[in-house]
JSON list of C-alpha atoms in Angstrom, two decimals:
[
{"chain": "A", "resi": 1267, "resn": "MET", "atom": "CA", "xyz": [-25.20, 18.91, -13.92]},
{"chain": "A", "resi": 1268, "resn": "ALA", "atom": "CA", "xyz": [-26.46, 19.43, -10.79]},
{"chain": "A", "resi": 1269, "resn": "TRP", "atom": "CA", "xyz": [-24.14, 22.22, -8.64]},
{"chain": "A", "resi": 1270, "resn": "PRO", "atom": "CA", "xyz": [-23.34, 19.36, -5.68]},
{"chain": "A", "resi": 1271, "resn": "ASP", "atom": "CA", "xyz": [-24.77, 19.60, -2.28]},
{"chain": "A", "resi": 1272, "resn": "GLY", "atom": "CA", "xyz": [-23.02, 20.82, 0.37]},
{"chain": "A", "resi": 1273, "resn": "TYR", "atom": "CA", "xyz": [-20.87, 23.05, -1.63]},
{"chain": "A", "resi": 1274, "resn": "GLY", "atom": "CA", "xyz": [-21.03, 26.66, -1.78]},
{"chain": "A", "resi": 1275, "resn": "LYS", "atom": "CA", "xyz": [-19.37, 29.05, -4.54]},
{"chain": "A", "resi": 1276, "resn": "ARG", "atom": "CA", "xyz": [-18.53, 32.69, -4.84]},
{"chain": "A", "resi": 1277, "resn": "GLY", "atom": "CA", "xyz": [-17.11, 33.74, -8.74]},
{"chain": "A", "resi": 1278, "resn": "LEU", "atom": "CA", "xyz": [-15.43, 37.21, -8.64]},
{"chain": "A", "resi": 1279, "resn": "PRO", "atom": "CA", "xyz": [-14.86, 38.78, -11.73]},
{"chain": "A", "resi": 1280, "resn": "VAL", "atom": "CA", "xyz": [-11.00, 40.16, -10.83]},
{"chain": "A", "resi": 1281, "resn": "VAL", "atom": "CA", "xyz": [-9.71, 38.41, -8.11]},
{"chain": "A", "resi": 1282, "resn": "ASP", "atom": "CA", "xyz": [-5.41, 38.78, -6.93]},
{"chain": "A", "resi": 1283, "resn": "SER", "atom": "CA", "xyz": [-4.91, 34.75, -7.35]},
{"chain": "A", "resi": 1284, "resn": "THR", "atom": "CA", "xyz": [-7.48, 32.76, -5.78]},
{"chain": "A", "resi": 1285, "resn": "ASN", "atom": "CA", "xyz": [-5.74, 30.99, -3.47]},
{"chain": "A", "resi": 1286, "resn": "ALA", "atom": "CA", "xyz": [-4.54, 34.36, -1.89]},
{"chain": "A", "resi": 1287, "resn": "GLU", "atom": "CA", "xyz": [-8.70, 35.02, -2.32]},
{"chain": "A", "resi": 1288, "resn": "ALA", "atom": "CA", "xyz": [-8.85, 31.08, -0.42]},
{"chain": "A", "resi": 1289, "resn": "GLY", "atom": "CA", "xyz": [-7.05, 32.32, 2.56]},
{"chain": "A", "resi": 1290, "resn": "ARG", "atom": "CA", "xyz": [-8.67, 35.04, 2.94]},
{"chain": "A", "resi": 1291, "resn": "ILE", "atom": "CA", "xyz": [-12.04, 34.82, 3.19]},
{"chain": "A", "resi": 1292, "resn": "ALA", "atom": "CA", "xyz": [-11.91, 31.16, 4.94]},
{"chain": "A", "resi": 1293, "resn": "LYS", "atom": "CA", "xyz": [-11.82, 31.95, 8.97]},
{"chain": "A", "resi": 1294, "resn": "ASP", "atom": "CA", "xyz": [-15.60, 32.44, 7.73]},
{"chain": "A", "resi": 1295, "resn": "LEU", "atom": "CA", "xyz": [-16.57, 29.97, 5.70]},
{"chain": "A", "resi": 1296, "resn": "SER", "atom": "CA", "xyz": [-19.46, 27.04, 7.04]},
{"chain": "A", "resi": 1297, "resn": "GLY", "atom": "CA", "xyz": [-18.27, 24.39, 5.18]},
{"chain": "A", "resi": 1298, "resn": "PRO", "atom": "CA", "xyz": [-16.27, 23.31, 1.74]},
{"chain": "A", "resi": 1299, "resn": "GLU", "atom": "CA", "xyz": [-15.39, 26.71, -0.57]},
{"chain": "A", "resi": 1300, "resn": "TRP", "atom": "CA", "xyz": [-15.38, 26.91, -4.51]},
{"chain": "A", "resi": 1301, "resn": "ILE", "atom": "CA", "xyz": [-13.43, 30.18, -5.57]},
{"chain": "A", "resi": 1302, "resn": "LEU", "atom": "CA", "xyz": [-13.44, 30.97, -9.42]},
{"chain": "A", "resi": 1303, "resn": "GLY", "atom": "CA", "xyz": [-11.25, 33.85, -10.86]},
{"chain": "A", "resi": 1304, "resn": "LEU", "atom": "CA", "xyz": [-12.21, 35.05, -14.47]},
{"chain": "A", "resi": 1305, "resn": "GLN", "atom": "CA", "xyz": [-8.69, 36.74, -14.28]},
{"chain": "A", "resi": 1306, "resn": "GLN", "atom": "CA", "xyz": [-6.49, 36.69, -12.20]},
{"chain": "A", "resi": 1307, "resn": "THR", "atom": "CA", "xyz": [-3.65, 39.64, -11.00]},
{"chain": "A", "resi": 1308, "resn": "ALA", "atom": "CA", "xyz": [-1.50, 37.13, -9.69]},
{"chain": "A", "resi": 1309, "resn": "ALA", "atom": "CA", "xyz": [-1.97, 33.66, -10.17]},
{"chain": "A", "resi": 1310, "resn": "ARG", "atom": "CA", "xyz": [1.00, 30.64, -8.84]},
{"chain": "A", "resi": 1311, "resn": "GLY", "atom": "CA", "xyz": [1.82, 27.53, -9.53]},
{"chain": "A", "resi": 1312, "resn": "ARG", "atom": "CA", "xyz": [3.91, 25.27, -7.52]},
{"chain": "A", "resi": 1313, "resn": "ARG", "atom": "CA", "xyz": [7.18, 26.33, -6.45]},
{"chain": "A", "resi": 1314, "resn": "GLY", "atom": "CA", "xyz": [6.15, 29.64, -6.52]},
{"chain": "A", "resi": 1315, "resn": "ARG", "atom": "CA", "xyz": [6.26, 30.15, -10.14]},
{"chain": "A", "resi": 1316, "resn": "ALA", "atom": "CA", "xyz": [3.44, 32.59, -12.20]},
{"chain": "A", "resi": 1317, "resn": "TRP", "atom": "CA", "xyz": [0.77, 30.72, -13.89]},
{"chain": "A", "resi": 1318, "resn": "VAL", "atom": "CA", "xyz": [0.39, 32.24, -17.27]},
{"chain": "A", "resi": 1319, "resn": "ASN", "atom": "CA", "xyz": [-3.44, 32.74, -17.22]},
{"chain": "A", "resi": 1320, "resn": "PRO", "atom": "CA", "xyz": [-4.92, 34.23, -20.21]},
{"chain": "A", "resi": 1321, "resn": "LEU", "atom": "CA", "xyz": [-8.77, 36.10, -20.46]},
{"chain": "A", "resi": 1322, "resn": "GLY", "atom": "CA", "xyz": [-11.28, 32.81, -20.70]},
{"chain": "A", "resi": 1323, "resn": "ASN", "atom": "CA", "xyz": [-8.90, 30.34, -19.14]},
{"chain": "A", "resi": 1324, "resn": "PHE", "atom": "CA", "xyz": [-10.05, 28.41, -15.57]},
{"chain": "A", "resi": 1325, "resn": "SER", "atom": "CA", "xyz": [-8.79, 29.07, -12.68]},
{"chain": "A", "resi": 1326, "resn": "ALA", "atom": "CA", "xyz": [-10.94, 28.01, -9.56]},
{"chain": "A", "resi": 1327, "resn": "THR", "atom": "CA", "xyz": [-9.24, 26.98, -6.54]},
{"chain": "A", "resi": 1328, "resn": "LEU", "atom": "CA", "xyz": [-11.70, 24.26, -3.71]},
{"chain": "A", "resi": 1329, "resn": "VAL", "atom": "CA", "xyz": [-11.68, 25.26, 0.02]},
{"chain": "A", "resi": 1330, "resn": "LEU", "atom": "CA", "xyz": [-11.43, 22.07, 2.30]},
{"chain": "A", "resi": 1331, "resn": "ARG", "atom": "CA", "xyz": [-11.63, 21.60, 6.51]},
{"chain": "A", "resi": 1332, "resn": "PRO", "atom": "CA", "xyz": [-10.02, 17.97, 6.42]},
{"chain": "A", "resi": 1333, "resn": "THR", "atom": "CA", "xyz": [-10.06, 16.64, 9.63]},
{"chain": "A", "resi": 1334, "resn": "GLU", "atom": "CA", "xyz": [-6.83, 13.89, 8.43]},
{"chain": "A", "resi": 1335, "resn": "THR", "atom": "CA", "xyz": [-3.35, 13.77, 8.95]},
{"chain": "A", "resi": 1336, "resn": "PRO", "atom": "CA", "xyz": [-1.11, 15.96, 6.70]},
{"chain": "A", "resi": 1337, "resn": "ASP", "atom": "CA", "xyz": [-0.37, 13.35, 5.03]},
{"chain": "A", "resi": 1338, "resn": "ILE", "atom": "CA", "xyz": [-3.76, 12.10, 4.16]},
{"chain": "A", "resi": 1339, "resn": "VAL", "atom": "CA", "xyz": [-4.96, 15.40, 3.39]},
{"chain": "A", "resi": 1340, "resn": "ALA", "atom": "CA", "xyz": [-2.31, 15.36, 0.87]},
{"chain": "A", "resi": 1341, "resn": "LEU", "atom": "CA", "xyz": [-3.44, 12.57, -0.86]},
{"chain": "A", "resi": 1342, "resn": "ARG", "atom": "CA", "xyz": [-6.21, 15.64, -2.43]},
{"chain": "A", "resi": 1343, "resn": "SER", "atom": "CA", "xyz": [-3.95, 16.17, -5.32]},
{"chain": "A", "resi": 1344, "resn": "PHE", "atom": "CA", "xyz": [-4.77, 12.81, -6.77]},
{"chain": "A", "resi": 1345, "resn": "VAL", "atom": "CA", "xyz": [-8.12, 13.68, -6.40]},
{"chain": "A", "resi": 1346, "resn": "THR", "atom": "CA", "xyz": [-8.20, 16.58, -7.42]},
{"chain": "A", "resi": 1347, "resn": "ALA", "atom": "CA", "xyz": [-6.11, 14.92, -10.78]},
{"chain": "A", "resi": 1348, "resn": "LEU", "atom": "CA", "xyz": [-8.81, 12.99, -11.35]},
{"chain": "A", "resi": 1349, "resn": "ALA", "atom": "CA", "xyz": [-11.70, 15.07, -10.76]},
{"chain": "A", "resi": 1350, "resn": "LEU", "atom": "CA", "xyz": [-10.24, 16.81, -14.32]},
{"chain": "A", "resi": 1351, "resn": "TYR", "atom": "CA", "xyz": [-9.88, 13.57, -16.43]},
{"chain": "A", "resi": 1352, "resn": "ASP", "atom": "CA", "xyz": [-13.38, 12.65, -14.98]},
{"chain": "A", "resi": 1353, "resn": "ALA", "atom": "CA", "xyz": [-14.44, 16.20, -16.42]},
{"chain": "A", "resi": 1354, "resn": "PHE", "atom": "CA", "xyz": [-12.74, 16.57, -19.33]},
{"chain": "A", "resi": 1355, "resn": "GLU", "atom": "CA", "xyz": [-13.89, 13.12, -20.18]},
{"chain": "A", "resi": 1356, "resn": "ALA", "atom": "CA", "xyz": [-17.52, 14.95, -19.68]},
{"chain": "A", "resi": 1357, "resn": "LEU", "atom": "CA", "xyz": [-17.06, 18.01, -21.72]},
{"chain": "A", "resi": 1358, "resn": "THR", "atom": "CA", "xyz": [-15.79, 16.61, -24.64]},
{"chain": "A", "resi": 1359, "resn": "GLY", "atom": "CA", "xyz": [-17.37, 13.43, -24.81]},
{"chain": "A", "resi": 1360, "resn": "THR", "atom": "CA", "xyz": [-14.28, 11.07, -25.26]},
{"chain": "A", "resi": 1361, "resn": "ALA", "atom": "CA", "xyz": [-10.94, 10.45, -22.35]},
{"chain": "A", "resi": 1362, "resn": "SER", "atom": "CA", "xyz": [-8.97, 10.28, -25.52]},
{"chain": "A", "resi": 1363, "resn": "GLY", "atom": "CA", "xyz": [-5.61, 11.49, -25.17]},
{"chain": "A", "resi": 1364, "resn": "LEU", "atom": "CA", "xyz": [-5.78, 12.29, -21.55]},
{"chain": "A", "resi": 1365, "resn": "ALA", "atom": "CA", "xyz": [-3.49, 11.25, -19.14]},
{"chain": "A", "resi": 1366, "resn": "LEU", "atom": "CA", "xyz": [-2.11, 12.09, -15.68]},
{"chain": "A", "resi": 1367, "resn": "LYS", "atom": "CA", "xyz": [0.45, 13.28, -14.69]},
{"chain": "A", "resi": 1368, "resn": "TRP", "atom": "CA", "xyz": [2.56, 13.05, -10.98]},
{"chain": "A", "resi": 1369, "resn": "PRO", "atom": "CA", "xyz": [2.32, 14.75, -8.57]},
{"chain": "A", "resi": 1370, "resn": "ASN", "atom": "CA", "xyz": [0.23, 16.17, -10.22]},
{"chain": "A", "resi": 1371, "resn": "ASP", "atom": "CA", "xyz": [-1.11, 17.54, -14.01]},
{"chain": "A", "resi": 1372, "resn": "VAL", "atom": "CA", "xyz": [-3.32, 16.21, -15.95]},
{"chain": "A", "resi": 1373, "resn": "LEU", "atom": "CA", "xyz": [-2.40, 16.00, -20.19]},
{"chain": "A", "resi": 1374, "resn": "LEU", "atom": "CA", "xyz": [-3.69, 16.38, -23.22]},
{"chain": "A", "resi": 1375, "resn": "ASN", "atom": "CA", "xyz": [-2.61, 14.62, -26.41]},
{"chain": "A", "resi": 1376, "resn": "GLY", "atom": "CA", "xyz": [1.60, 14.90, -24.41]},
{"chain": "A", "resi": 1377, "resn": "GLY", "atom": "CA", "xyz": [0.62, 18.16, -23.37]},
{"chain": "A", "resi": 1378, "resn": "LYS", "atom": "CA", "xyz": [-0.21, 20.07, -19.84]},
{"chain": "A", "resi": 1379, "resn": "VAL", "atom": "CA", "xyz": [-3.47, 21.32, -19.83]},
{"chain": "A", "resi": 1380, "resn": "ALA", "atom": "CA", "xyz": [-4.27, 21.60, -16.32]},
{"chain": "A", "resi": 1381, "resn": "GLY", "atom": "CA", "xyz": [-2.78, 22.14, -13.13]},
{"chain": "A", "resi": 1382, "resn": "ILE", "atom": "CA", "xyz": [-2.73, 21.24, -9.03]},
{"chain": "A", "resi": 1383, "resn": "LEU", "atom": "CA", "xyz": [-2.14, 23.42, -6.33]},
{"chain": "A", "resi": 1384, "resn": "LEU", "atom": "CA", "xyz": [-1.73, 22.09, -2.77]},
{"chain": "A", "resi": 1385, "resn": "GLU", "atom": "CA", "xyz": [-1.97, 25.27, -0.58]},
{"chain": "A", "resi": 1386, "resn": "GLY", "atom": "CA", "xyz": [-2.52, 24.79, 4.00]},
{"chain": "A", "resi": 1387, "resn": "ILE", "atom": "CA", "xyz": [-3.43, 27.31, 5.41]},
{"chain": "A", "resi": 1388, "resn": "GLY", "atom": "CA", "xyz": [-4.07, 28.49, 9.19]},
{"chain": "A", "resi": 1389, "resn": "GLY", "atom": "CA", "xyz": [-1.30, 26.35, 9.62]},
{"chain": "A", "resi": 1390, "resn": "PRO", "atom": "CA", "xyz": [-1.81, 22.26, 10.70]},
{"chain": "A", "resi": 1391, "resn": "GLY", "atom": "CA", "xyz": [-5.80, 21.59, 11.48]},
{"chain": "A", "resi": 1392, "resn": "GLY", "atom": "CA", "xyz": [-6.73, 24.69, 9.04]},
{"chain": "A", "resi": 1393, "resn": "HIS", "atom": "CA", "xyz": [-8.16, 25.02, 5.54]},
{"chain": "A", "resi": 1394, "resn": "LEU", "atom": "CA", "xyz": [-6.61, 23.53, 2.36]},
{"chain": "A", "resi": 1395, "resn": "ALA", "atom": "CA", "xyz": [-6.74, 25.30, -0.72]},
{"chain": "A", "resi": 1396, "resn": "ILE", "atom": "CA", "xyz": [-6.85, 23.39, -3.79]},
{"chain": "A", "resi": 1397, "resn": "GLY", "atom": "CA", "xyz": [-5.96, 26.11, -6.60]},
{"chain": "A", "resi": 1398, "resn": "ILE", "atom": "CA", "xyz": [-6.11, 24.44, -10.40]},
{"chain": "A", "resi": 1399, "resn": "GLY", "atom": "CA", "xyz": [-5.75, 26.14, -12.93]},
{"chain": "A", "resi": 1400, "resn": "VAL", "atom": "CA", "xyz": [-6.91, 24.81, -16.89]},
{"chain": "A", "resi": 1401, "resn": "ASN", "atom": "CA", "xyz": [-5.89, 25.72, -20.28]},
{"chain": "A", "resi": 1402, "resn": "LEU", "atom": "CA", "xyz": [-9.50, 26.02, -21.99]},
{"chain": "A", "resi": 1403, "resn": "ILE", "atom": "CA", "xyz": [-9.33, 28.63, -24.62]},
{"chain": "A", "resi": 1404, "resn": "ALA", "atom": "CA", "xyz": [-4.77, 29.06, -25.09]},
{"chain": "A", "resi": 1405, "resn": "ALA", "atom": "CA", "xyz": [-1.88, 27.97, -23.77]},
{"chain": "A", "resi": 1406, "resn": "PRO", "atom": "CA", "xyz": [1.86, 29.50, -22.82]},
{"chain": "A", "resi": 1407, "resn": "ASP", "atom": "CA", "xyz": [4.36, 29.89, -25.04]},
{"chain": "A", "resi": 1408, "resn": "VAL", "atom": "CA", "xyz": [6.90, 27.27, -24.77]},
{"chain": "A", "resi": 1409, "resn": "SER", "atom": "CA", "xyz": [9.19, 29.99, -24.07]},
{"chain": "A", "resi": 1410, "resn": "GLN", "atom": "CA", "xyz": [6.99, 31.03, -20.67]},
{"chain": "A", "resi": 1411, "resn": "VAL", "atom": "CA", "xyz": [7.12, 27.21, -19.17]},
{"chain": "A", "resi": 1412, "resn": "GLU", "atom": "CA", "xyz": [10.70, 26.36, -17.49]},
{"chain": "A", "resi": 1413, "resn": "ALA", "atom": "CA", "xyz": [13.37, 24.03, -19.54]},
{"chain": "A", "resi": 1414, "resn": "GLY", "atom": "CA", "xyz": [12.02, 20.69, -20.38]},
{"chain": "A", "resi": 1415, "resn": "ALA", "atom": "CA", "xyz": [8.92, 21.05, -18.75]},
{"chain": "A", "resi": 1416, "resn": "VAL", "atom": "CA", "xyz": [6.00, 18.84, -21.10]},
{"chain": "A", "resi": 1417, "resn": "ALA", "atom": "CA", "xyz": [4.77, 22.13, -23.72]},
{"chain": "A", "resi": 1418, "resn": "PRO", "atom": "CA", "xyz": [1.51, 22.87, -22.78]},
{"chain": "A", "resi": 1419, "resn": "VAL", "atom": "CA", "xyz": [-1.62, 23.48, -24.36]},
{"chain": "A", "resi": 1420, "resn": "SER", "atom": "CA", "xyz": [-5.69, 24.25, -24.70]},
{"chain": "A", "resi": 1421, "resn": "LEU", "atom": "CA", "xyz": [-8.61, 22.46, -23.85]},
{"chain": "A", "resi": 1422, "resn": "LEU", "atom": "CA", "xyz": [-9.91, 23.48, -27.51]},
{"chain": "A", "resi": 1423, "resn": "ALA", "atom": "CA", "xyz": [-6.73, 23.91, -30.14]},
{"chain": "A", "resi": 1424, "resn": "GLU", "atom": "CA", "xyz": [-6.42, 20.10, -28.79]},
{"chain": "A", "resi": 1425, "resn": "THR", "atom": "CA", "xyz": [-9.99, 19.23, -29.18]},
{"chain": "A", "resi": 1426, "resn": "GLY", "atom": "CA", "xyz": [-11.55, 22.02, -30.95]},
{"chain": "A", "resi": 1427, "resn": "VAL", "atom": "CA", "xyz": [-14.53, 22.09, -27.79]},
{"chain": "A", "resi": 1428, "resn": "ARG", "atom": "CA", "xyz": [-15.09, 25.84, -26.50]},
{"chain": "A", "resi": 1429, "resn": "VAL", "atom": "CA", "xyz": [-15.34, 25.46, -22.60]},
{"chain": "A", "resi": 1430, "resn": "SER", "atom": "CA", "xyz": [-16.44, 28.76, -20.39]},
{"chain": "A", "resi": 1431, "resn": "PRO", "atom": "CA", "xyz": [-14.92, 29.40, -16.54]},
{"chain": "A", "resi": 1432, "resn": "GLU", "atom": "CA", "xyz": [-18.72, 28.07, -14.84]},
{"chain": "A", "resi": 1433, "resn": "LYS", "atom": "CA", "xyz": [-19.02, 25.63, -17.12]},
{"chain": "A", "resi": 1434, "resn": "MET", "atom": "CA", "xyz": [-15.68, 24.01, -16.28]},
{"chain": "A", "resi": 1435, "resn": "LEU", "atom": "CA", "xyz": [-16.41, 24.55, -13.01]},
{"chain": "A", "resi": 1436, "resn": "GLU", "atom": "CA", "xyz": [-19.42, 22.83, -12.97]},
{"chain": "A", "resi": 1437, "resn": "ALA", "atom": "CA", "xyz": [-18.55, 19.67, -14.17]},
{"chain": "A", "resi": 1438, "resn": "LEU", "atom": "CA", "xyz": [-15.52, 20.15, -12.11]},
{"chain": "A", "resi": 1439, "resn": "ALA", "atom": "CA", "xyz": [-17.90, 20.93, -8.70]},
{"chain": "A", "resi": 1440, "resn": "SER", "atom": "CA", "xyz": [-20.32, 17.81, -9.44]},
{"chain": "A", "resi": 1441, "resn": "ALA", "atom": "CA", "xyz": [-16.78, 15.66, -10.63]},
{"chain": "A", "resi": 1442, "resn": "TYR", "atom": "CA", "xyz": [-14.28, 16.53, -7.14]},
{"chain": "A", "resi": 1443, "resn": "ALA", "atom": "CA", "xyz": [-17.64, 16.13, -4.87]},
{"chain": "A", "resi": 1444, "resn": "ALA", "atom": "CA", "xyz": [-17.61, 12.03, -6.19]},
{"chain": "A", "resi": 1445, "resn": "ARG", "atom": "CA", "xyz": [-14.38, 11.71, -6.25]},
{"chain": "A", "resi": 1446, "resn": "GLU", "atom": "CA", "xyz": [-14.67, 13.23, -2.56]},
{"chain": "A", "resi": 1447, "resn": "GLU", "atom": "CA", "xyz": [-17.02, 11.25, -1.33]},
{"chain": "A", "resi": 1448, "resn": "SER", "atom": "CA", "xyz": [-15.34, 7.87, -2.22]},
{"chain": "A", "resi": 1449, "resn": "PHE", "atom": "CA", "xyz": [-12.30, 9.06, -0.43]},
{"chain": "A", "resi": 1450, "resn": "VAL", "atom": "CA", "xyz": [-13.83, 10.07, 2.18]},
{"chain": "A", "resi": 1451, "resn": "THR", "atom": "CA", "xyz": [-16.41, 7.06, 1.87]},
{"chain": "A", "resi": 1452, "resn": "TYR", "atom": "CA", "xyz": [-12.98, 4.49, 0.92]},
{"chain": "A", "resi": 1453, "resn": "GLY", "atom": "CA", "xyz": [-10.23, 4.87, 2.18]},
{"chain": "A", "resi": 1454, "resn": "PHE", "atom": "CA", "xyz": [-6.65, 6.53, -0.10]},
{"chain": "A", "resi": 1455, "resn": "ALA", "atom": "CA", "xyz": [-6.32, 2.71, -2.59]},
{"chain": "A", "resi": 1456, "resn": "PRO", "atom": "CA", "xyz": [-9.92, 3.35, -5.17]},
{"chain": "A", "resi": 1457, "resn": "ILE", "atom": "CA", "xyz": [-8.30, 6.71, -5.89]},
{"chain": "A", "resi": 1458, "resn": "ARG", "atom": "CA", "xyz": [-5.16, 5.25, -5.14]},
{"chain": "A", "resi": 1459, "resn": "THR", "atom": "CA", "xyz": [-6.24, 2.23, -8.76]},
{"chain": "A", "resi": 1460, "resn": "ALA", "atom": "CA", "xyz": [-7.89, 4.49, -10.41]},
{"chain": "A", "resi": 1461, "resn": "TRP", "atom": "CA", "xyz": [-5.38, 7.58, -11.05]},
{"chain": "A", "resi": 1462, "resn": "MET", "atom": "CA", "xyz": [-2.62, 4.52, -12.24]},
{"chain": "A", "resi": 1463, "resn": "ALA", "atom": "CA", "xyz": [-5.18, 3.78, -14.77]},
{"chain": "A", "resi": 1464, "resn": "ARG", "atom": "CA", "xyz": [-4.87, 7.04, -16.27]},
{"chain": "A", "resi": 1465, "resn": "ALA", "atom": "CA", "xyz": [-0.53, 7.50, -15.43]},
{"chain": "A", "resi": 1466, "resn": "ALA", "atom": "CA", "xyz": [1.20, 8.68, -18.51]},
{"chain": "A", "resi": 1467, "resn": "ARG", "atom": "CA", "xyz": [4.50, 7.18, -18.76]},
{"chain": "A", "resi": 1468, "resn": "ILE", "atom": "CA", "xyz": [4.01, 4.15, -17.24]},
{"chain": "A", "resi": 1469, "resn": "GLY", "atom": "CA", "xyz": [6.64, 1.69, -17.07]},
{"chain": "A", "resi": 1470, "resn": "GLU", "atom": "CA", "xyz": [8.66, 4.28, -19.19]},
{"chain": "A", "resi": 1471, "resn": "VAL", "atom": "CA", "xyz": [12.16, 6.58, -18.38]},
{"chain": "A", "resi": 1472, "resn": "ILE", "atom": "CA", "xyz": [11.36, 9.16, -16.50]},
{"chain": "A", "resi": 1473, "resn": "THR", "atom": "CA", "xyz": [13.76, 12.34, -14.10]},
{"chain": "A", "resi": 1474, "resn": "ALA", "atom": "CA", "xyz": [12.26, 13.50, -10.88]},
{"chain": "A", "resi": 1475, "resn": "ARG", "atom": "CA", "xyz": [13.54, 16.53, -9.96]},
{"chain": "A", "resi": 1476, "resn": "MET", "atom": "CA", "xyz": [14.31, 17.69, -6.71]},
{"chain": "A", "resi": 1477, "resn": "ALA", "atom": "CA", "xyz": [15.69, 20.66, -4.46]},
{"chain": "A", "resi": 1478, "resn": "THR", "atom": "CA", "xyz": [19.16, 19.00, -4.30]},
{"chain": "A", "resi": 1479, "resn": "ARG", "atom": "CA", "xyz": [19.36, 16.17, -6.52]},
{"chain": "A", "resi": 1480, "resn": "GLU", "atom": "CA", "xyz": [17.44, 14.61, -9.76]},
{"chain": "A", "resi": 1481, "resn": "VAL", "atom": "CA", "xyz": [17.19, 10.35, -9.99]},
{"chain": "A", "resi": 1482, "resn": "THR", "atom": "CA", "xyz": [16.61, 9.55, -13.25]},
{"chain": "A", "resi": 1483, "resn": "GLY", "atom": "CA", "xyz": [14.83, 5.13, -14.04]},
{"chain": "A", "resi": 1484, "resn": "THR", "atom": "CA", "xyz": [11.93, 3.63, -15.27]},
{"chain": "A", "resi": 1485, "resn": "PHE", "atom": "CA", "xyz": [8.72, 4.83, -13.23]},
{"chain": "A", "resi": 1486, "resn": "GLU", "atom": "CA", "xyz": [6.97, 1.65, -11.24]},
{"chain": "A", "resi": 1487, "resn": "GLU", "atom": "CA", "xyz": [3.90, 3.41, -9.56]},
{"chain": "A", "resi": 1488, "resn": "VAL", "atom": "CA", "xyz": [2.11, 5.23, -7.25]},
{"chain": "A", "resi": 1489, "resn": "ASP", "atom": "CA", "xyz": [2.48, 4.24, -3.53]},
{"chain": "A", "resi": 1490, "resn": "GLU", "atom": "CA", "xyz": [0.38, 3.56, -0.64]},
{"chain": "A", "resi": 1491, "resn": "GLN", "atom": "CA", "xyz": [1.40, 7.28, -0.04]},
{"chain": "A", "resi": 1492, "resn": "GLY", "atom": "CA", "xyz": [1.40, 8.75, -2.96]},
{"chain": "A", "resi": 1493, "resn": "ASN", "atom": "CA", "xyz": [4.89, 8.44, -3.36]},
{"chain": "A", "resi": 1494, "resn": "LEU", "atom": "CA", "xyz": [7.09, 7.86, -6.93]},
{"chain": "A", "resi": 1495, "resn": "ILE", "atom": "CA", "xyz": [9.28, 4.47, -7.22]},
{"chain": "A", "resi": 1496, "resn": "LEU", "atom": "CA", "xyz": [11.19, 4.26, -9.88]},
{"chain": "A", "resi": 1497, "resn": "GLN", "atom": "CA", "xyz": [13.79, 1.49, -10.45]},
{"chain": "A", "resi": 1498, "resn": "THR", "atom": "CA", "xyz": [17.18, 3.09, -11.37]},
{"chain": "A", "resi": 1499, "resn": "ALA", "atom": "CA", "xyz": [19.92, 0.62, -12.07]},
{"chain": "A", "resi": 1500, "resn": "LYS", "atom": "CA", "xyz": [21.23, 0.56, -8.49]},
{"chain": "A", "resi": 1501, "resn": "THR", "atom": "CA", "xyz": [18.10, 0.93, -6.59]},
{"chain": "A", "resi": 1502, "resn": "ARG", "atom": "CA", "xyz": [14.48, 1.52, -5.62]},
{"chain": "A", "resi": 1503, "resn": "GLU", "atom": "CA", "xyz": [13.83, 4.94, -5.02]},
{"chain": "A", "resi": 1504, "resn": "MET", "atom": "CA", "xyz": [10.61, 6.21, -3.38]},
{"chain": "A", "resi": 1505, "resn": "ILE", "atom": "CA", "xyz": [10.64, 10.27, -3.76]},
{"chain": "A", "resi": 1506, "resn": "ALA", "atom": "CA", "xyz": [7.89, 12.10, -1.84]},
{"chain": "A", "resi": 1507, "resn": "ALA", "atom": "CA", "xyz": [8.13, 15.35, -3.77]},
{"chain": "A", "resi": 1508, "resn": "ALA", "atom": "CA", "xyz": [9.14, 16.22, -7.23]},
{"chain": "A", "resi": 1509, "resn": "ASP", "atom": "CA", "xyz": [8.99, 17.85, -10.16]},
{"chain": "A", "resi": 1510, "resn": "VAL", "atom": "CA", "xyz": [9.07, 15.28, -13.00]},
{"chain": "A", "resi": 1511, "resn": "PHE", "atom": "CA", "xyz": [10.31, 15.34, -16.64]},
{"chain": "A", "resi": 1512, "resn": "PHE", "atom": "CA", "xyz": [9.70, 13.50, -19.69]}
]
């Protein structure tokens, strides 16, 4: 799998977090850069939660300097999710059991195998750090995740395929570059269509939990702005940010 043109790469044996490293190096970068951390000592997920990351699992961050407005930049969570899906399919030879969970998780046989964390660096007009964690060889115990959340799984346990972090990075970098080119060239529409075709629980009742309230309804679609659309008994809800529970 060829490394994509124009993308830098650096590997770190130990790092506090690859997103934190992205913040330290962003100002000195001349183009997009992948950071692979073989061991993280302070990994984190969405909303500042700890990310359990055993040795042999995958932790990386892609640092970009996007030129779009923040609402468009945020759509790269969908770009990244599709790239992960593509990479898993390339590495295992099948898409069986793979699905995408709004807003930024990848599922395998119903369990969470990968998560995505987008963070801005340097304020408006600055860099974007796309943090990615994949349970390649081991998954956290269910007791280590939020109550009611999708149970974590590992690629190895679910497929029998053992993938090194370095091999995962090669496949993901190649897949991401292709999806990024599509996004920049054609906009969100084809990304949205591809994401919807791989979405988990379309047409089913799910719950979106926000800081001050939660909404339960039928998952209809993701709209042109990336919002989750739920049809409840009373109204059609448009949700920009939430944690989703099945």
